[in-house]
Short mmCIF file of C-alpha atoms and ligand atoms in Angstrom, two decimals:
data_model
loop_
_atom_site.label_atom_id
_atom_site.label_comp_id
_atom_site.label_asym_id
_atom_site.label_seq_id
_atom_site.Cartn_x
_atom_site.Cartn_y
_atom_site.Cartn_z
CA UNK I 1475 -43.21 106.37 -5.74
CA UNK I 1476 -42.73 108.60 -8.73
CA UNK I 1477 -39.49 110.28 -9.83
CA UNK I 1478 -39.91 113.49 -11.79
CA UNK I 1479 -37.07 115.38 -13.42
CA UNK I 1480 -38.64 118.43 -15.05
CA UNK I 1481 -40.62 121.40 -13.75
CA UNK I 1482 -43.36 121.02 -16.37
CA UNK I 1483 -43.93 117.37 -15.46
CA UNK I 1484 -43.94 118.27 -11.76
CA UNK I 1485 -46.54 121.03 -12.26
CA UNK I 1486 -48.72 118.68 -14.29
CA UNK I 1487 -48.48 115.92 -11.66
CA UNK I 1488 -49.25 118.25 -8.73
CA UNK I 1489 -52.11 120.10 -10.45
CA UNK I 1490 -54.73 117.76 -8.98
CA UNK I 1491 -53.30 117.58 -5.44
CA UNK I 1492 -55.28 119.40 -2.75
CA UNK I 1493 -52.35 119.90 -0.40
CA UNK I 1494 -48.62 119.36 -0.71
CA UNK I 1495 -45.93 119.14 1.97
CA UNK I 1496 -42.37 119.59 0.79
CA UNK I 1497 -38.96 118.39 1.99
CA UNK I 1498 -36.06 119.95 0.09
CA UNK I 1499 -32.81 117.92 0.22
CA UNK I 1500 -29.51 117.48 -1.56
CA UNK I 1501 -29.92 113.71 -1.46
CA UNK I 1502 -27.62 111.15 0.16
CA UNK I 1503 -30.53 110.60 2.49
CA UNK I 1504 -30.18 109.32 6.05
CA UNK I 1505 -32.63 108.71 8.89
CA UNK I 1506 -32.76 112.45 9.62
CA UNK I 1507 -34.18 113.16 6.16
CA UNK I 1508 -36.66 110.29 6.44
CA UNK I 1509 -37.86 111.82 9.70
CA UNK I 1510 -38.53 115.10 7.84
CA UNK I 1511 -40.63 113.08 5.37
CA UNK I 1512 -42.51 111.48 8.28
CA UNK I 1513 -43.31 114.94 9.63
CA UNK I 1514 -44.30 116.19 6.18
CA UNK I 1515 -46.85 113.37 5.94
CA UNK I 1516 -48.60 114.75 9.02
CA UNK I 1517 -49.28 117.99 7.14
CA UNK I 1518 -50.54 116.98 3.70
CA UNK I 1519 -51.82 114.07 1.66
CA UNK I 1520 -49.07 114.51 -0.94
CA UNK I 1521 -45.36 114.71 -0.04
CA UNK I 1522 -42.71 115.96 -2.45
CA UNK I 1523 -39.00 115.43 -1.72
CA UNK I 1524 -36.57 117.33 -3.92
CA UNK I 1525 -33.08 116.00 -4.51
CA UNK I 1526 -30.75 118.57 -6.02
CA UNK I 1527 -27.13 119.35 -5.18
CA UNK I 1528 -27.26 123.11 -5.56
CA UNK I 1529 -24.05 124.57 -6.99
CA UNK I 1530 -25.10 128.08 -5.97
CA UNK I 1531 -24.62 127.40 -2.27
CA UNK I 1532 -21.11 125.90 -2.47
CA UNK I 1533 -17.95 128.01 -2.31
CA UNK I 1534 -15.12 127.48 -4.81
CA UNK I 1535 -13.09 125.32 -2.38
CA UNK I 1536 -16.01 123.37 -0.94
CA UNK I 1537 -17.25 119.82 -1.55
CA UNK I 1538 -19.71 120.39 -4.44
CA UNK I 1539 -17.73 118.02 -6.71
CA UNK I 1540 -17.46 115.21 -4.19
CA UNK I 1541 -20.91 115.62 -2.58
CA UNK I 1542 -22.38 112.08 -2.79
CA UNK I 1543 -25.00 111.70 -5.57
CA UNK I 1544 -26.97 108.57 -4.67
CA UNK I 1545 -30.34 109.00 -6.43
CA UNK I 1546 -31.22 105.31 -6.74
CA UNK I 1547 -30.39 104.51 -3.09
CA UNK I 1548 -32.29 107.66 -2.01
CA UNK I 1549 -35.36 106.59 -3.99
CA UNK I 1550 -35.22 103.10 -2.46
CA UNK I 1551 -35.13 104.58 1.04
CA UNK I 1552 -38.01 106.93 0.28
CA UNK I 1553 -40.10 104.19 -1.37
CA UNK I 1554 -39.80 102.14 1.82
CA UNK I 1555 -41.45 104.98 3.79
CA UNK I 1556 -44.63 105.08 1.68
CA UNK I 1557 -46.03 107.19 -1.14
CA UNK I 1558 -43.82 110.11 -2.13
CA UNK I 1559 -43.02 112.15 -5.22
CA UNK I 1560 -39.29 112.65 -5.81
CA UNK I 1561 -38.38 115.79 -7.73
CA UNK I 1562 -34.83 115.41 -9.01
CA UNK I 1563 -34.17 118.19 -11.52
CA UNK I 1564 -30.96 118.38 -13.49
CA UNK I 1565 -28.83 121.53 -13.32
CA UNK I 1566 -30.22 122.69 -16.67
CA UNK I 1567 -33.80 122.38 -15.34
CA UNK I 1568 -32.99 124.33 -12.18
CA UNK I 1569 -30.77 126.92 -13.85
CA UNK I 1570 -31.73 127.07 -17.56
CA UNK I 1571 -29.98 130.43 -17.69
CA UNK I 1572 -27.33 131.97 -15.43
CA UNK I 1573 -29.08 132.84 -12.15
CA UNK I 1574 -28.60 136.61 -12.16
CA UNK I 1575 -31.58 137.28 -9.91
CA UNK I 1576 -30.91 136.03 -6.40
CA UNK I 1577 -32.43 136.33 -2.93
CA UNK I 1578 -30.39 138.60 -0.67
CA UNK I 1579 -30.68 137.11 2.81
CA UNK I 1580 -30.80 139.29 5.95
CA UNK I 1581 -27.54 140.59 7.50
CA UNK I 1582 -27.47 137.77 10.09
CA UNK I 1583 -26.63 135.47 7.15
CA UNK I 1584 -23.15 137.09 7.09
CA UNK I 1585 -22.47 135.84 10.62
CA UNK I 1586 -21.88 132.34 12.06
CA UNK I 1587 -21.66 129.95 9.07
CA UNK I 1588 -22.14 132.86 6.68
CA UNK I 1589 -18.87 134.42 7.86
CA UNK I 1590 -16.99 131.28 6.77
CA UNK I 1591 -19.09 130.44 3.69
CA UNK I 1592 -19.56 133.72 1.82
CA UNK I 1593 -22.61 133.63 -0.43
CA UNK I 1594 -23.81 130.31 1.00
CA UNK I 1595 -27.14 131.55 2.31
CA UNK I 1596 -27.80 133.59 -0.83
CA UNK I 1597 -27.44 130.32 -2.75
CA UNK I 1598 -29.67 128.47 -0.29
CA UNK I 1599 -32.39 131.15 -0.22
CA UNK I 1600 -32.38 131.43 -4.01
CA UNK I 1601 -32.75 127.71 -4.68
CA UNK I 1602 -35.31 127.29 -1.89
CA UNK I 1603 -37.44 130.11 -3.32
CA UNK I 1604 -37.19 128.55 -6.80
CA UNK I 1605 -38.16 125.15 -5.36
CA UNK I 1606 -41.10 126.70 -3.47
CA UNK I 1607 -42.28 128.25 -6.74
CA UNK I 1608 -41.94 124.95 -8.57
CA UNK I 1609 -43.61 122.75 -5.92
CA UNK I 1610 -46.01 125.38 -4.50
CA UNK I 1611 -46.39 123.54 -1.17
CA UNK I 1612 -48.59 124.56 1.73
CA UNK I 1613 -45.94 123.31 4.18
CA UNK I 1614 -42.17 122.84 3.97
CA UNK I 1615 -40.12 120.93 6.54
CA UNK I 1616 -36.52 121.85 7.40
CA UNK I 1617 -34.21 120.32 10.03
CA UNK I 1618 -33.07 122.35 13.01
CA UNK I 1619 -29.60 120.85 12.50
CA UNK I 1620 -29.11 123.66 9.93
CA UNK I 1621 -30.39 126.22 12.41
CA UNK I 1622 -29.18 129.30 10.56
CA UNK I 1623 -30.59 127.98 7.28
CA UNK I 1624 -33.97 127.45 8.96
CA UNK I 1625 -33.83 131.02 10.28
CA UNK I 1626 -33.00 132.45 6.83
CA UNK I 1627 -35.80 130.43 5.20
CA UNK I 1628 -38.29 131.57 7.86
CA UNK I 1629 -37.26 135.19 7.33
CA UNK I 1630 -37.50 134.87 3.55
CA UNK I 1631 -40.94 133.30 3.84
CA UNK I 1632 -42.20 136.03 6.17
CA UNK I 1633 -40.59 139.01 4.46
CA UNK I 1634 -41.55 137.93 0.93
CA UNK I 1635 -45.09 136.98 2.02
CA UNK I 1636 -44.81 133.41 0.79
CA UNK I 1637 -48.03 131.51 1.33
CA UNK I 1638 -46.69 128.48 3.15
CA UNK I 1639 -45.88 127.30 6.64
CA UNK I 1640 -42.29 126.45 7.57
CA UNK I 1641 -41.96 123.57 10.04
CA UNK I 1642 -38.70 123.10 11.96
CA UNK I 1643 -37.86 119.48 12.85
CA UNK I 1644 -35.69 118.34 15.75
CA UNK I 1645 -32.21 117.02 14.95
CA UNK I 1646 -31.86 113.26 14.81
CA UNK I 1647 -28.71 111.95 16.53
CA UNK I 1648 -26.67 108.74 16.51
CA UNK I 1649 -26.68 106.72 19.76
CA UNK I 1650 -23.58 108.61 21.01
CA UNK I 1651 -25.18 112.01 20.26
CA UNK I 1652 -23.54 112.95 16.95
CA UNK I 1653 -26.05 114.82 14.79
CA UNK I 1654 -26.91 112.84 11.64
CA UNK I 1655 -25.45 114.49 8.55
CA UNK I 1656 -24.61 113.45 5.01
CA UNK I 1657 -21.08 114.74 5.67
CA UNK I 1658 -20.50 112.26 8.56
CA UNK I 1659 -19.59 109.67 5.97
CA UNK I 1660 -16.47 111.66 5.08
CA UNK I 1661 -15.10 110.93 8.59
CA UNK I 1662 -12.43 108.26 9.15
CA UNK I 1663 -13.11 105.75 11.93
CA UNK I 1664 -10.94 107.73 14.36
CA UNK I 1665 -12.60 111.01 13.38
CA UNK I 1666 -16.04 109.46 13.80
CA UNK I 1667 -15.13 108.51 17.38
CA UNK I 1668 -13.88 112.04 18.06
CA UNK I 1669 -16.81 113.73 16.30
CA UNK I 1670 -19.14 113.30 19.26
CA UNK I 1671 -16.99 115.76 21.22
CA UNK I 1672 -18.70 118.60 19.34
CA UNK I 1673 -22.06 117.52 20.77
CA UNK I 1674 -20.52 116.99 24.21
CA UNK I 1675 -19.09 120.51 24.09
CA UNK I 1676 -22.53 121.94 23.35
CA UNK I 1677 -24.10 119.77 26.05
CA UNK I 1678 -21.55 121.05 28.61
CA UNK I 1679 -22.29 124.64 27.59
CA UNK I 1680 -26.01 124.02 27.97
CA UNK I 1681 -25.43 122.63 31.49
CA UNK I 1682 -23.36 125.69 32.44
CA UNK I 1683 -26.02 128.05 31.07
CA UNK I 1684 -28.70 126.26 33.06
CA UNK I 1685 -26.62 126.51 36.25
CA UNK I 1686 -27.11 130.26 36.53
CA UNK I 1687 -25.78 133.54 35.09
CA UNK I 1688 -22.68 133.08 32.92
CA UNK I 1689 -20.13 135.09 30.99
CA UNK I 1690 -21.16 134.00 27.48
CA UNK I 1691 -17.91 135.14 25.85
CA UNK I 1692 -15.90 133.07 28.34
CA UNK I 1693 -18.06 129.97 27.76
CA UNK I 1694 -17.58 130.35 24.00
CA UNK I 1695 -13.82 130.90 24.39
CA UNK I 1696 -13.41 127.88 26.71
CA UNK I 1697 -15.28 125.68 24.20
CA UNK I 1698 -13.03 126.83 21.34
CA UNK I 1699 -9.93 126.10 23.47
CA UNK I 1700 -11.22 122.64 24.43
CA UNK I 1701 -12.02 121.70 20.82
CA UNK I 1702 -8.74 123.12 19.48
CA UNK I 1703 -6.74 121.19 22.09
CA UNK I 1704 -8.16 117.96 20.61
CA UNK I 1705 -7.21 118.89 17.05
CA UNK I 1706 -10.42 120.53 15.83
CA UNK I 1707 -10.17 123.63 13.65
CA UNK I 1708 -12.97 125.73 15.02
CA UNK I 1709 -14.90 128.20 12.87
CA UNK I 1710 -17.08 129.40 15.74
CA UNK I 1711 -18.86 128.51 18.94
CA UNK I 1712 -21.60 131.03 19.68
CA UNK I 1713 -24.43 131.59 22.11
CA UNK I 1714 -27.26 133.39 20.34
CA UNK I 1715 -30.94 134.28 20.75
CA UNK I 1716 -33.19 131.62 19.19
CA UNK I 1717 -35.58 134.07 17.56
CA UNK I 1718 -33.07 136.36 15.84
CA UNK I 1719 -29.71 134.57 16.05
CA UNK I 1720 -28.38 137.89 17.35
CA UNK I 1721 -26.05 138.14 20.35
CA UNK I 1722 -28.46 137.76 23.29
CA UNK I 1723 -29.61 140.89 25.09
CA UNK I 1724 -29.55 140.73 28.93
CA UNK I 1725 -32.52 138.73 30.19
CA UNK I 1726 -32.89 136.73 26.95
CA UNK I 1727 -34.10 133.29 28.02
CA UNK I 1728 -34.48 131.37 24.76
CA UNK I 1729 -30.96 130.69 23.59
CA UNK I 1730 -29.25 128.44 21.09
CA UNK I 1731 -25.63 127.34 21.25
CA UNK I 1732 -24.21 126.85 17.77
CA UNK I 1733 -20.87 125.52 16.60
CA UNK I 1734 -19.02 124.75 13.39
CA UNK I 1735 -15.63 123.07 13.35
CA UNK I 1736 -13.49 120.96 11.11
CA UNK I 1737 -12.19 117.49 11.92
CA UNK I 1738 -9.53 116.84 9.29
CA UNK I 1739 -11.18 117.79 6.00
CA UNK I 1740 -14.75 117.47 7.27
CA UNK I 1741 -16.69 120.49 8.49
CA UNK I 1742 -19.34 119.60 11.06
CA UNK I 1743 -22.05 121.86 12.46
CA UNK I 1744 -24.36 121.33 15.40
CA UNK I 1745 -26.50 123.29 17.83
CA UNK I 1746 -28.58 122.91 20.97
CA UNK I 1747 -31.47 125.04 22.09
CA UNK I 1748 -31.35 126.15 25.71
CA UNK I 1749 -34.28 127.65 27.59
CA UNK I 1750 -33.36 129.41 30.85
O1 PAF Y 672 -30.31 121.63 3.68
C1 PAF Y 672 -30.11 121.29 2.49
O2 PAF Y 672 -29.97 120.10 2.16
C2 PAF Y 672 -29.99 122.35 1.43
O3 PAF Y 672 -29.37 123.50 1.92
C3 PAF Y 672 -31.33 122.70 0.77
C4 PAF Y 672 -32.31 123.29 1.76
C5 PAF Y 672 -31.93 121.45 0.14
C6 PAF Y 672 -31.12 123.73 -0.35
O4 PAF Y 672 -30.26 123.26 -1.33
#
């Protein structure tokens, strides 16, 4: 395993590689990330994992400062999976000058998580485009856990004619169903026990949707009430079309149920695809 910190060194190292698959991360890796690496290996002989906590995608009151930086532990976990190049740029390498040119994501990025994290997807799209330009992969793998992020990245790739394939990977879950996330470690023991209720709420909604025609607004409302009654602060629960993330038109059969809610100080997100 090789750890590279600068763009020039990365370009030099990758210049002889025939094909590169890329997994962008913010580090603090868990089994979900390692699964993205496993999938990346199926697409290219050389796998690059970036580790960079991107200030551009955090709001002023968010957890940028306390986001766990665990480079050595991350490298150990990656080394155990096989050959991989870790690209861990410093902030000065990523943003040598103030980033005045940014990627404006599509309007859907103002909804769902975007409505509660203004500017978040602009920050994500901008750093992902910069990373794509630095790594120049043929394939990049993103988790479906961040469903709206995956959608924005797919749209950016298509609309800016980027020459790479975006692969969406299924969410890895703990035994009780909680989606794996770096932020799960912020949860207290009691919160961790409660956290699975978000997944159960989505699972119940999926069952209802599969039972026949439903009033989507009522399903969403009932889910918000159920979560709130247990002490969650709900940002949203939404039933959307998989392909566009828009409110589904009548007859839409490929749906996704998405939710974001806070347990204490920790904001969790999750989603489930539903095909009718
Ligand atoms: O999903 C993440 O970890 C981040 O949003 C990403 C894609 C690495 C960009 O900073």
